[in-house]
Amino acid sequence: MYEEENREIKAVVERLLRDANAKCVYLVDKDGQLISASGETKNIDATSLASLTAGNIAATGGLAKLIGEKEFSILFHEGERDNLHISVVGQRVILVVIFDKRSSLGLVRLRVKRASEELSKSIQKLLDRMAAGAENENLLKEITDDDIERLFH
Amino acid sequence: MSFINYSSREINCKIVYYGPGLCGKTTNLQVIYRKTRPEAKGKMITLATETERTLFFDFLPLALGDIKGFKTRFHLYTVPGQIFYDASRKLILKGVDGIVFVADSQVERMDANLESFENMKINLDEQGYSLSQIPYVIQYNKRDLPNIVPVAELKKVINGDGAPDFEAVAANGFGVFETLKAIVKLVLIELKKGS
């Protein structure tokens, strides 16, 4: 993740938060790493949310394959107060929208669709850049055995 | 797959504890959770059955400190050990950076160890990985029990490739952090090599 793409992604996520009248919006990597969080996120453990969402998508992805589907790209969980709308973006990342009665499933779906198209582009750009990998190289090569050893003292 | 966030200056890695049912994978995580200072750990999540058998996974996020100004975060997962949860095990291996194979030292669990080790290789293959390319360590757990296989024999049977290995009694914490340190080091060294 780099500064430029991070800004782009953050801008799309924040607009989605406003347009969909949502409580909070998270972007999570399919491996369970949190990429971005916006909105009323204070009382939610984002790391746990990211890993459980990825587990959830992985499990439903497994179910999809069992019945001959490629994946279930949208999941919706309805609660008494808050609801979760989870969708896969660009086959690589997961968009999680938490909303309550101030919004509706229809509105969230509509806004998520538009945001997904924009996010897909930013993510593709990010993946291309990661594939080029120029910046990774510098950072990782500088790590010494002493650096690793020091983590444990 | 490790995830480097240049924007928030973080390196994230995923470590999976693999092994046969009841070998002590969850116990390893519980000990790490108990003995780590509060600011270095997140919430431990356990998705278990009513009889406390792992149903999907356990999850524990750890922050170990900085390297070159980057925070290092390790996400520890366990797989469900029982044979019939194989579909779940495959899912949890996705994006793995390092593996701890926990073996049960008891004589009667040798077949289960072997079966689980073979199952791990098959599941890694299916995900497009190979054990020879992924950093892994082996832990011989339950060394305090009376009916155990000698370490030399365990090495011969499940550690033919000579991976770093450790004796442990996870229930009282012995060997748990040595194992964790070893896999963290291997993962970081691999990350460095990979670049």
mmCIF file of C-alpha atoms in Angstrom:
data_model
loop_
_atom_site.group_PDB
_atom_site.id
_atom_site.type_symbol
_atom_site.label_atom_id
_atom_site.label_comp_id
_atom_site.label_asym_id
_atom_site.label_seq_id
_atom_site.Cartn_x
_atom_site.Cartn_y
_atom_site.Cartn_z
ATOM 1 C CA MET A 1 0.000 0.000 0.000
ATOM 2 C CA TYR A 2 1.408 3.349 -1.018
ATOM 3 C CA GLU A 3 0.533 6.940 -0.129
ATOM 4 C CA GLU A 4 -1.018 7.865 -3.485
ATOM 5 C CA GLU A 5 -3.353 4.875 -3.765
ATOM 6 C CA ASN A 6 -4.116 5.115 -0.066
ATOM 7 C CA ARG A 7 -5.400 8.675 -0.584
ATOM 8 C CA GLU A 8 -7.513 7.623 -3.566
ATOM 9 C CA ILE A 9 -8.996 4.674 -1.712
ATOM 10 C CA LYS A 10 -9.663 6.727 1.402
ATOM 11 C CA ALA A 11 -11.499 9.363 -0.652
ATOM 12 C CA VAL A 12 -13.793 6.783 -2.263
ATOM 13 C CA VAL A 13 -14.490 5.079 1.064
ATOM 14 C CA GLU A 14 -15.324 8.378 2.738
ATOM 15 C CA ARG A 15 -17.683 9.394 -0.031
ATOM 16 C CA LEU A 16 -19.393 6.018 0.201
ATOM 17 C CA LEU A 17 -19.792 6.547 3.947
ATOM 18 C CA ARG A 18 -21.576 9.867 3.339
ATOM 19 C CA ASP A 19 -23.609 8.884 0.274
ATOM 20 C CA ALA A 20 -24.867 5.640 1.793
ATOM 21 C CA ASN A 21 -25.605 7.249 5.163
ATOM 22 C CA ALA A 22 -23.588 4.465 6.749
ATOM 23 C CA LYS A 23 -22.151 4.240 10.264
ATOM 24 C CA CYS A 24 -18.785 2.972 9.134
ATOM 25 C CA VAL A 25 -16.996 1.519 6.138
ATOM 26 C CA TYR A 26 -14.007 -0.822 6.169
ATOM 27 C CA LEU A 27 -11.824 -2.099 3.385
ATOM 28 C CA VAL A 28 -10.157 -5.418 4.112
ATOM 29 C CA ASP A 29 -7.693 -7.585 2.204
ATOM 30 C CA LYS A 30 -8.944 -11.129 1.443
ATOM 31 C CA ASP A 31 -6.170 -12.453 3.707
ATOM 32 C CA GLY A 32 -7.673 -10.552 6.646
ATOM 33 C CA GLN A 33 -5.517 -7.419 6.782
ATOM 34 C CA LEU A 34 -7.252 -4.100 7.349
ATOM 35 C CA ILE A 35 -6.630 -1.578 4.572
ATOM 36 C CA SER A 36 -8.839 1.343 5.496
ATOM 37 C CA ALA A 37 -11.487 2.353 8.062
ATOM 38 C CA SER A 38 -13.841 5.347 8.101
ATOM 39 C CA GLY A 39 -16.777 6.541 10.191
ATOM 40 C CA GLU A 40 -17.803 5.657 13.762
ATOM 41 C CA THR A 41 -15.100 3.044 14.162
ATOM 42 C CA LYS A 42 -14.058 3.793 17.749
ATOM 43 C CA ASN A 43 -16.019 1.048 19.491
ATOM 44 C CA ILE A 44 -15.274 -1.678 16.982
ATOM 45 C CA ASP A 45 -12.155 -3.851 17.106
ATOM 46 C CA ALA A 46 -11.016 -3.363 13.509
ATOM 47 C CA THR A 47 -8.383 -6.129 13.531
ATOM 48 C CA SER A 48 -10.942 -8.701 14.656
ATOM 49 C CA LEU A 49 -13.478 -7.381 12.187
ATOM 50 C CA ALA A 50 -10.960 -7.737 9.356
ATOM 51 C CA SER A 51 -9.986 -11.310 10.177
ATOM 52 C CA LEU A 52 -13.569 -12.480 10.737
ATOM 53 C CA THR A 53 -14.775 -10.822 7.536
ATOM 54 C CA ALA A 54 -12.020 -12.530 5.564
ATOM 55 C CA GLY A 55 -12.918 -15.846 7.235
ATOM 56 C CA ASN A 56 -16.565 -15.265 6.378
ATOM 57 C CA ILE A 57 -15.813 -14.501 2.719
ATOM 58 C CA ALA A 58 -13.475 -17.494 2.525
ATOM 59 C CA ALA A 59 -16.141 -19.801 3.988
ATOM 60 C CA THR A 60 -18.913 -18.564 1.695
ATOM 61 C CA GLY A 61 -16.457 -18.737 -1.225
ATOM 62 C CA GLY A 62 -15.956 -22.407 -0.353
ATOM 63 C CA LEU A 63 -19.730 -22.891 -0.285
ATOM 64 C CA ALA A 64 -20.046 -21.167 -3.668
ATOM 65 C CA LYS A 65 -17.555 -23.561 -5.232
ATOM 66 C CA LEU A 66 -19.436 -26.528 -3.761
ATOM 67 C CA ILE A 67 -22.554 -25.579 -5.692
ATOM 68 C CA GLY A 68 -20.690 -24.572 -8.834
ATOM 69 C CA GLU A 69 -20.631 -20.796 -8.374
ATOM 70 C CA LYS A 70 -17.449 -18.735 -8.718
ATOM 71 C CA GLU A 71 -18.107 -16.732 -5.563
ATOM 72 C CA PHE A 72 -20.891 -14.991 -3.694
ATOM 73 C CA SER A 73 -19.889 -11.412 -4.231
ATOM 74 C CA ILE A 74 -22.389 -9.887 -1.782
ATOM 75 C CA LEU A 75 -23.270 -10.951 1.769
ATOM 76 C CA PHE A 76 -25.839 -9.231 3.936
ATOM 77 C CA HIS A 77 -26.286 -9.743 7.667
ATOM 78 C CA GLU A 78 -29.308 -8.177 9.296
ATOM 79 C CA GLY A 79 -29.211 -7.317 12.979
ATOM 80 C CA GLU A 80 -31.734 -5.785 15.385
ATOM 81 C CA ARG A 81 -30.009 -2.427 15.272
ATOM 82 C CA ASP A 82 -27.083 -2.566 12.873
ATOM 83 C CA ASN A 83 -26.631 -4.392 9.590
ATOM 84 C CA LEU A 84 -23.568 -5.559 7.712
ATOM 85 C CA HIS A 85 -23.193 -5.355 3.946
ATOM 86 C CA ILE A 86 -20.107 -7.219 2.747
ATOM 87 C CA SER A 87 -18.986 -7.287 -0.878
ATOM 88 C CA VAL A 88 -15.957 -8.455 -2.806
ATOM 89 C CA VAL A 89 -14.261 -5.773 -4.915
ATOM 90 C CA GLY A 90 -12.023 -6.609 -7.854
ATOM 91 C CA GLN A 91 -11.741 -10.214 -6.615
ATOM 92 C CA ARG A 92 -9.069 -9.086 -4.187
ATOM 93 C CA VAL A 93 -10.466 -6.916 -1.408
ATOM 94 C CA ILE A 94 -13.582 -6.845 0.749
ATOM 95 C CA LEU A 95 -15.748 -3.795 1.359
ATOM 96 C CA VAL A 96 -17.673 -3.828 4.641
ATOM 97 C CA VAL A 97 -20.454 -1.298 5.265
ATOM 98 C CA ILE A 98 -22.140 -1.090 8.659
ATOM 99 C CA PHE A 99 -25.425 0.790 8.668
ATOM 100 C CA ASP A 100 -28.534 1.268 10.806
ATOM 101 C CA LYS A 101 -32.072 2.532 10.234
ATOM 102 C CA ARG A 102 -30.807 5.911 9.023
ATOM 103 C CA SER A 103 -30.027 4.093 5.766
ATOM 104 C CA SER A 104 -31.478 1.150 3.853
ATOM 105 C CA LEU A 105 -30.229 -1.962 2.106
ATOM 106 C CA GLY A 106 -31.280 -0.559 -1.289
ATOM 107 C CA LEU A 107 -29.338 2.659 -0.807
ATOM 108 C CA VAL A 108 -26.255 0.836 0.467
ATOM 109 C CA ARG A 109 -26.308 -1.590 -2.471
ATOM 110 C CA LEU A 110 -26.613 1.235 -4.952
ATOM 111 C CA ARG A 111 -23.766 3.282 -3.463
ATOM 112 C CA VAL A 112 -21.546 0.253 -2.956
ATOM 113 C CA LYS A 113 -21.890 -0.589 -6.644
ATOM 114 C CA ARG A 114 -20.587 2.777 -7.713
ATOM 115 C CA ALA A 115 -17.804 2.842 -5.133
ATOM 116 C CA SER A 116 -16.732 -0.677 -6.131
ATOM 117 C CA GLU A 117 -16.040 0.376 -9.701
ATOM 118 C CA GLU A 118 -13.804 3.214 -8.538
ATOM 119 C CA LEU A 119 -12.097 1.077 -5.907
ATOM 120 C CA SER A 120 -11.379 -1.638 -8.472
ATOM 121 C CA LYS A 121 -9.365 0.837 -10.514
ATOM 122 C CA SER A 122 -7.306 2.044 -7.548
ATOM 123 C CA ILE A 123 -6.691 -1.501 -6.425
ATOM 124 C CA GLN A 124 -5.576 -2.579 -9.870
ATOM 125 C CA LYS A 125 -3.148 0.329 -9.901
ATOM 126 C CA LEU A 126 -1.878 -0.723 -6.500
ATOM 127 C CA LEU A 127 -1.426 -4.333 -7.602
ATOM 128 C CA ASP A 128 0.473 -3.256 -10.702
ATOM 129 C CA ARG A 129 2.742 -1.155 -8.557
ATOM 130 C CA MET A 130 3.271 -3.994 -6.103
ATOM 131 C CA ALA A 131 4.139 -6.294 -8.983
ATOM 132 C CA ALA A 132 6.780 -3.792 -10.077
ATOM 133 C CA GLY A 133 7.905 -3.892 -6.441
ATOM 134 C CA ALA A 134 10.634 -1.270 -6.637
ATOM 135 C CA GLU A 135 10.014 0.231 -3.214
ATOM 136 C CA ASN A 136 9.671 -3.097 -1.428
ATOM 137 C CA GLU A 137 13.132 -3.999 -2.400
ATOM 138 C CA ASN A 138 14.809 -1.086 -0.696
ATOM 139 C CA LEU A 139 13.034 -1.477 2.598
ATOM 140 C CA LEU A 140 13.405 -5.226 2.937
ATOM 141 C CA LYS A 141 17.009 -5.414 1.863
ATOM 142 C CA GLU A 142 17.920 -3.002 4.624
ATOM 143 C CA ILE A 143 16.575 -5.300 7.325
ATOM 144 C CA THR A 144 19.502 -6.870 9.145
ATOM 145 C CA ASP A 145 19.647 -9.963 11.318
ATOM 146 C CA ASP A 146 20.215 -7.636 14.275
ATOM 147 C CA ASP A 147 16.936 -5.833 13.525
ATOM 148 C CA ILE A 148 15.108 -9.140 13.674
ATOM 149 C CA GLU A 149 16.903 -10.174 16.862
ATOM 150 C CA ARG A 150 16.036 -6.864 18.547
ATOM 151 C CA LEU A 151 12.286 -7.509 18.174
ATOM 152 C CA PHE A 152 12.578 -10.015 20.991
ATOM 153 C CA HIS A 153 14.429 -7.875 23.520
ATOM 154 C CA MET B 1 0.951 -13.164 1.712
ATOM 155 C CA SER B 2 2.716 -10.505 3.731
ATOM 156 C CA PHE B 3 1.177 -7.096 3.390
ATOM 157 C CA ILE B 4 3.372 -4.022 3.564
ATOM 158 C CA ASN B 5 1.509 -0.787 4.108
ATOM 159 C CA TYR B 6 3.804 2.094 3.216
ATOM 160 C CA SER B 7 1.145 4.568 4.125
ATOM 161 C CA SER B 8 0.703 3.481 7.743
ATOM 162 C CA ARG B 9 4.245 2.028 7.818
ATOM 163 C CA GLU B 10 3.307 -1.526 8.777
ATOM 164 C CA ILE B 11 4.460 -5.001 7.829
ATOM 165 C CA ASN B 12 1.744 -7.632 8.342
ATOM 166 C CA CYS B 13 2.423 -11.375 8.278
ATOM 167 C CA LYS B 14 0.232 -14.441 8.753
ATOM 168 C CA ILE B 15 1.398 -17.444 10.772
ATOM 169 C CA VAL B 16 -0.690 -20.619 10.936
ATOM 170 C CA TYR B 17 -0.487 -23.274 13.677
ATOM 171 C CA TYR B 18 -1.213 -26.653 12.074
ATOM 172 C CA GLY B 19 -1.409 -30.140 13.602
ATOM 173 C CA PRO B 20 -3.684 -33.038 14.553
ATOM 174 C CA GLY B 21 -6.744 -32.646 16.780
ATOM 175 C CA LEU B 22 -6.016 -31.944 20.468
ATOM 176 C CA CYS B 23 -2.256 -31.442 19.890
ATOM 177 C CA GLY B 24 -2.275 -28.010 21.573
ATOM 178 C CA LYS B 25 -2.528 -25.403 18.807
ATOM 179 C CA THR B 26 -5.146 -23.352 20.624
ATOM 180 C CA THR B 27 -3.198 -23.778 23.887
ATOM 181 C CA ASN B 28 -0.115 -22.247 22.206
ATOM 182 C CA LEU B 29 -2.134 -19.154 21.277
ATOM 183 C CA GLN B 30 -3.729 -18.933 24.706
ATOM 184 C CA VAL B 31 -0.293 -18.948 26.364
ATOM 185 C CA ILE B 32 1.008 -16.283 23.975
ATOM 186 C CA TYR B 33 -2.087 -14.215 24.694
ATOM 187 C CA ARG B 34 -1.733 -14.569 28.480
ATOM 188 C CA LYS B 35 1.970 -13.765 28.589
ATOM 189 C CA THR B 36 2.099 -10.851 26.147
ATOM 190 C CA ARG B 37 1.842 -7.315 27.481
ATOM 191 C CA PRO B 38 -1.542 -5.696 26.773
ATOM 192 C CA GLU B 39 -0.237 -3.031 24.375
ATOM 193 C CA ALA B 40 1.355 -5.661 22.121
ATOM 194 C CA LYS B 41 -1.701 -7.831 21.599
ATOM 195 C CA GLY B 42 -5.193 -7.513 20.201
ATOM 196 C CA LYS B 43 -8.269 -9.480 21.107
ATOM 197 C CA MET B 44 -8.040 -13.256 20.772
ATOM 198 C CA ILE B 45 -10.901 -14.690 18.769
ATOM 199 C CA THR B 46 -11.896 -18.316 19.183
ATOM 200 C CA LEU B 47 -14.494 -19.896 16.935
ATOM 201 C CA ALA B 48 -15.083 -23.148 18.809
ATOM 202 C CA THR B 49 -17.802 -25.716 19.375
ATOM 203 C CA GLU B 50 -19.625 -25.990 22.697
ATOM 204 C CA THR B 51 -17.096 -28.592 23.783
ATOM 205 C CA GLU B 52 -14.250 -26.145 23.124
ATOM 206 C CA ARG B 53 -12.983 -27.839 19.995
ATOM 207 C CA THR B 54 -11.859 -25.400 17.312
ATOM 208 C CA LEU B 55 -14.611 -25.119 14.712
ATOM 209 C CA PHE B 56 -13.115 -22.670 12.231
ATOM 210 C CA PHE B 57 -10.062 -20.902 13.636
ATOM 211 C CA ASP B 58 -8.485 -19.051 16.549
ATOM 212 C CA PHE B 59 -7.000 -15.673 15.798
ATOM 213 C CA LEU B 60 -4.518 -13.569 17.750
ATOM 214 C CA PRO B 61 -2.964 -10.340 16.429
ATOM 215 C CA LEU B 62 0.466 -9.463 17.858
ATOM 216 C CA ALA B 63 2.558 -6.314 17.440
ATOM 217 C CA LEU B 64 6.195 -7.125 17.995
ATOM 218 C CA GLY B 65 7.948 -3.795 17.556
ATOM 219 C CA ASP B 66 9.567 -1.698 14.861
ATOM 220 C CA ILE B 67 11.988 -2.565 12.100
ATOM 221 C CA LYS B 68 13.415 0.402 10.178
ATOM 222 C CA GLY B 69 10.456 2.516 11.263
ATOM 223 C CA PHE B 70 7.896 -0.071 10.189
ATOM 224 C CA LYS B 71 5.618 -1.659 12.788
ATOM 225 C CA THR B 72 5.665 -5.446 12.538
ATOM 226 C CA ARG B 73 2.332 -7.150 13.075
ATOM 227 C CA PHE B 74 1.844 -10.887 13.143
ATOM 228 C CA HIS B 75 -1.548 -12.503 12.778
ATOM 229 C CA LEU B 76 -1.530 -15.925 14.414
ATOM 230 C CA TYR B 77 -4.167 -18.434 13.322
ATOM 231 C CA THR B 78 -4.866 -22.027 14.269
ATOM 232 C CA VAL B 79 -6.636 -24.525 12.046
ATOM 233 C CA PRO B 80 -9.260 -26.956 13.355
ATOM 234 C CA GLY B 81 -7.354 -30.217 13.845
ATOM 235 C CA GLN B 82 -10.189 -32.708 13.518
ATOM 236 C CA ILE B 83 -10.021 -34.632 10.252
ATOM 237 C CA PHE B 84 -13.490 -33.728 8.966
ATOM 238 C CA TYR B 85 -12.814 -29.982 9.041
ATOM 239 C CA ASP B 86 -10.497 -30.190 6.054
ATOM 240 C CA ALA B 87 -12.379 -27.613 3.965
ATOM 241 C CA SER B 88 -11.858 -25.033 6.715
ATOM 242 C CA ARG B 89 -8.158 -25.858 7.039
ATOM 243 C CA LYS B 90 -7.635 -25.138 3.345
ATOM 244 C CA LEU B 91 -9.239 -21.708 3.685
ATOM 245 C CA ILE B 92 -7.081 -20.734 6.640
ATOM 246 C CA LEU B 93 -3.868 -21.582 4.795
ATOM 247 C CA LYS B 94 -4.629 -18.914 2.189
ATOM 248 C CA GLY B 95 -2.050 -16.154 2.286
ATOM 249 C CA VAL B 96 0.105 -17.922 4.875
ATOM 250 C CA ASP B 97 3.663 -16.617 5.465
ATOM 251 C CA GLY B 98 4.855 -19.182 7.998
ATOM 252 C CA ILE B 99 3.695 -22.407 9.638
ATOM 253 C CA VAL B 100 4.153 -23.936 13.079
ATOM 254 C CA PHE B 101 3.433 -27.653 12.941
ATOM 255 C CA VAL B 102 2.456 -28.809 16.430
ATOM 256 C CA ALA B 103 2.995 -32.538 16.908
ATOM 257 C CA ASP B 104 1.518 -34.538 19.786
ATOM 258 C CA SER B 105 4.402 -36.489 21.357
ATOM 259 C CA GLN B 106 2.219 -39.327 22.699
ATOM 260 C CA VAL B 107 2.881 -42.763 21.192
ATOM 261 C CA GLU B 108 -0.770 -43.279 20.262
ATOM 262 C CA ARG B 109 -0.888 -39.979 18.332
ATOM 263 C CA MET B 110 1.991 -40.740 15.950
ATOM 264 C CA ASP B 111 -0.353 -41.825 13.157
ATOM 265 C CA ALA B 112 -2.416 -38.675 13.659
ATOM 266 C CA ASN B 113 0.762 -36.537 13.448
ATOM 267 C CA LEU B 114 1.794 -38.133 10.212
ATOM 268 C CA GLU B 115 -1.653 -37.902 8.715
ATOM 269 C CA SER B 116 -1.913 -34.224 9.637
ATOM 270 C CA PHE B 117 1.556 -33.482 8.239
ATOM 271 C CA GLU B 118 0.687 -35.145 4.928
ATOM 272 C CA ASN B 119 -2.654 -33.353 4.889
ATOM 273 C CA MET B 120 -0.822 -30.035 5.368
ATOM 274 C CA LYS B 121 1.417 -30.738 2.375
ATOM 275 C CA ILE B 122 -1.588 -31.622 0.193
ATOM 276 C CA ASN B 123 -3.517 -28.530 1.275
ATOM 277 C CA LEU B 124 -0.505 -26.282 0.672
ATOM 278 C CA ASP B 125 -0.115 -27.771 -2.800
ATOM 279 C CA GLU B 126 -3.757 -27.059 -3.545
ATOM 280 C CA GLN B 127 -3.218 -23.412 -2.623
ATOM 281 C CA GLY B 128 -0.248 -23.257 -4.964
ATOM 282 C CA TYR B 129 2.401 -23.335 -2.216
ATOM 283 C CA SER B 130 4.988 -25.937 -1.438
ATOM 284 C CA LEU B 131 6.329 -26.798 1.998
ATOM 285 C CA SER B 132 9.864 -26.418 0.664
ATOM 286 C CA GLN B 133 9.191 -22.745 -0.078
ATOM 287 C CA ILE B 134 7.337 -21.777 3.088
ATOM 288 C CA PRO B 135 9.140 -21.083 6.369
ATOM 289 C CA TYR B 136 8.050 -23.617 8.979
ATOM 290 C CA VAL B 137 9.074 -24.940 12.362
ATOM 291 C CA ILE B 138 7.992 -28.032 14.279
ATOM 292 C CA GLN B 139 6.986 -28.207 17.911
ATOM 293 C CA TYR B 140 6.983 -31.537 19.772
ATOM 294 C CA ASN B 141 4.304 -30.834 22.349
ATOM 295 C CA LYS B 142 3.231 -32.609 25.559
ATOM 296 C CA ARG B 143 6.784 -33.610 26.550
ATOM 297 C CA ASP B 144 5.577 -33.917 30.189
ATOM 298 C CA LEU B 145 3.354 -36.917 29.517
ATOM 299 C CA PRO B 146 4.515 -40.452 30.414
ATOM 300 C CA ASN B 147 3.928 -42.356 27.153
ATOM 301 C CA ILE B 148 5.866 -40.220 24.711
ATOM 302 C CA VAL B 149 7.964 -40.972 21.643
ATOM 303 C CA PRO B 150 11.672 -40.000 21.968
ATOM 304 C CA VAL B 151 12.544 -36.766 20.177
ATOM 305 C CA ALA B 152 15.021 -38.545 17.891
ATOM 306 C CA GLU B 153 12.225 -40.791 16.651
ATOM 307 C CA LEU B 154 9.845 -37.836 16.133
ATOM 308 C CA LYS B 155 12.534 -36.018 14.165
ATOM 309 C CA LYS B 156 13.025 -39.039 11.942
ATOM 310 C CA VAL B 157 9.324 -39.440 11.230
ATOM 311 C CA ILE B 158 8.089 -35.873 10.726
ATOM 312 C CA ASN B 159 11.184 -33.742 10.373
ATOM 313 C CA GLY B 160 13.156 -35.451 7.662
ATOM 314 C CA ASP B 161 13.896 -32.050 6.116
ATOM 315 C CA GLY B 162 15.550 -30.768 9.285
ATOM 316 C CA ALA B 163 13.307 -27.764 9.994
ATOM 317 C CA PRO B 164 13.999 -25.936 13.279
ATOM 318 C CA ASP B 165 12.231 -27.935 15.997
ATOM 319 C CA PHE B 166 11.388 -27.434 19.659
ATOM 320 C CA GLU B 167 10.215 -29.491 22.599
ATOM 321 C CA ALA B 168 7.265 -28.017 24.445
ATOM 322 C CA VAL B 169 4.703 -28.388 27.177
ATOM 323 C CA ALA B 170 2.289 -25.784 25.863
ATOM 324 C CA ALA B 171 -0.102 -26.220 28.795
ATOM 325 C CA ASN B 172 2.472 -24.689 31.169
ATOM 326 C CA GLY B 173 4.105 -22.404 28.608
ATOM 327 C CA PHE B 174 7.363 -24.308 28.140
ATOM 328 C CA GLY B 175 8.691 -23.946 24.580
ATOM 329 C CA VAL B 176 5.822 -21.779 23.331
ATOM 330 C CA PHE B 177 7.771 -18.541 22.893
ATOM 331 C CA GLU B 178 10.887 -20.300 21.565
ATOM 332 C CA THR B 179 8.695 -21.736 18.818
ATOM 333 C CA LEU B 180 7.070 -18.377 18.082
ATOM 334 C CA LYS B 181 10.407 -16.551 17.954
ATOM 335 C CA ALA B 182 11.817 -19.097 15.544
ATOM 336 C CA ILE B 183 8.945 -18.816 13.080
ATOM 337 C CA VAL B 184 8.867 -15.004 13.274
ATOM 338 C CA LYS B 185 12.579 -14.899 12.451
ATOM 339 C CA LEU B 186 12.204 -17.300 9.544
ATOM 340 C CA VAL B 187 9.275 -15.324 8.119
ATOM 341 C CA LEU B 188 11.180 -12.033 8.273
ATOM 342 C CA ILE B 189 14.294 -13.596 6.761
ATOM 343 C CA GLU B 190 12.160 -15.037 3.961
ATOM 344 C CA LEU B 191 10.547 -11.644 3.390
ATOM 345 C CA LYS B 192 14.006 -10.141 3.054
ATOM 346 C CA LYS B 193 15.142 -12.874 0.678
ATOM 347 C CA GLY B 194 11.964 -12.610 -1.364
ATOM 348 C CA SER B 195 12.731 -9.000 -2.180
#
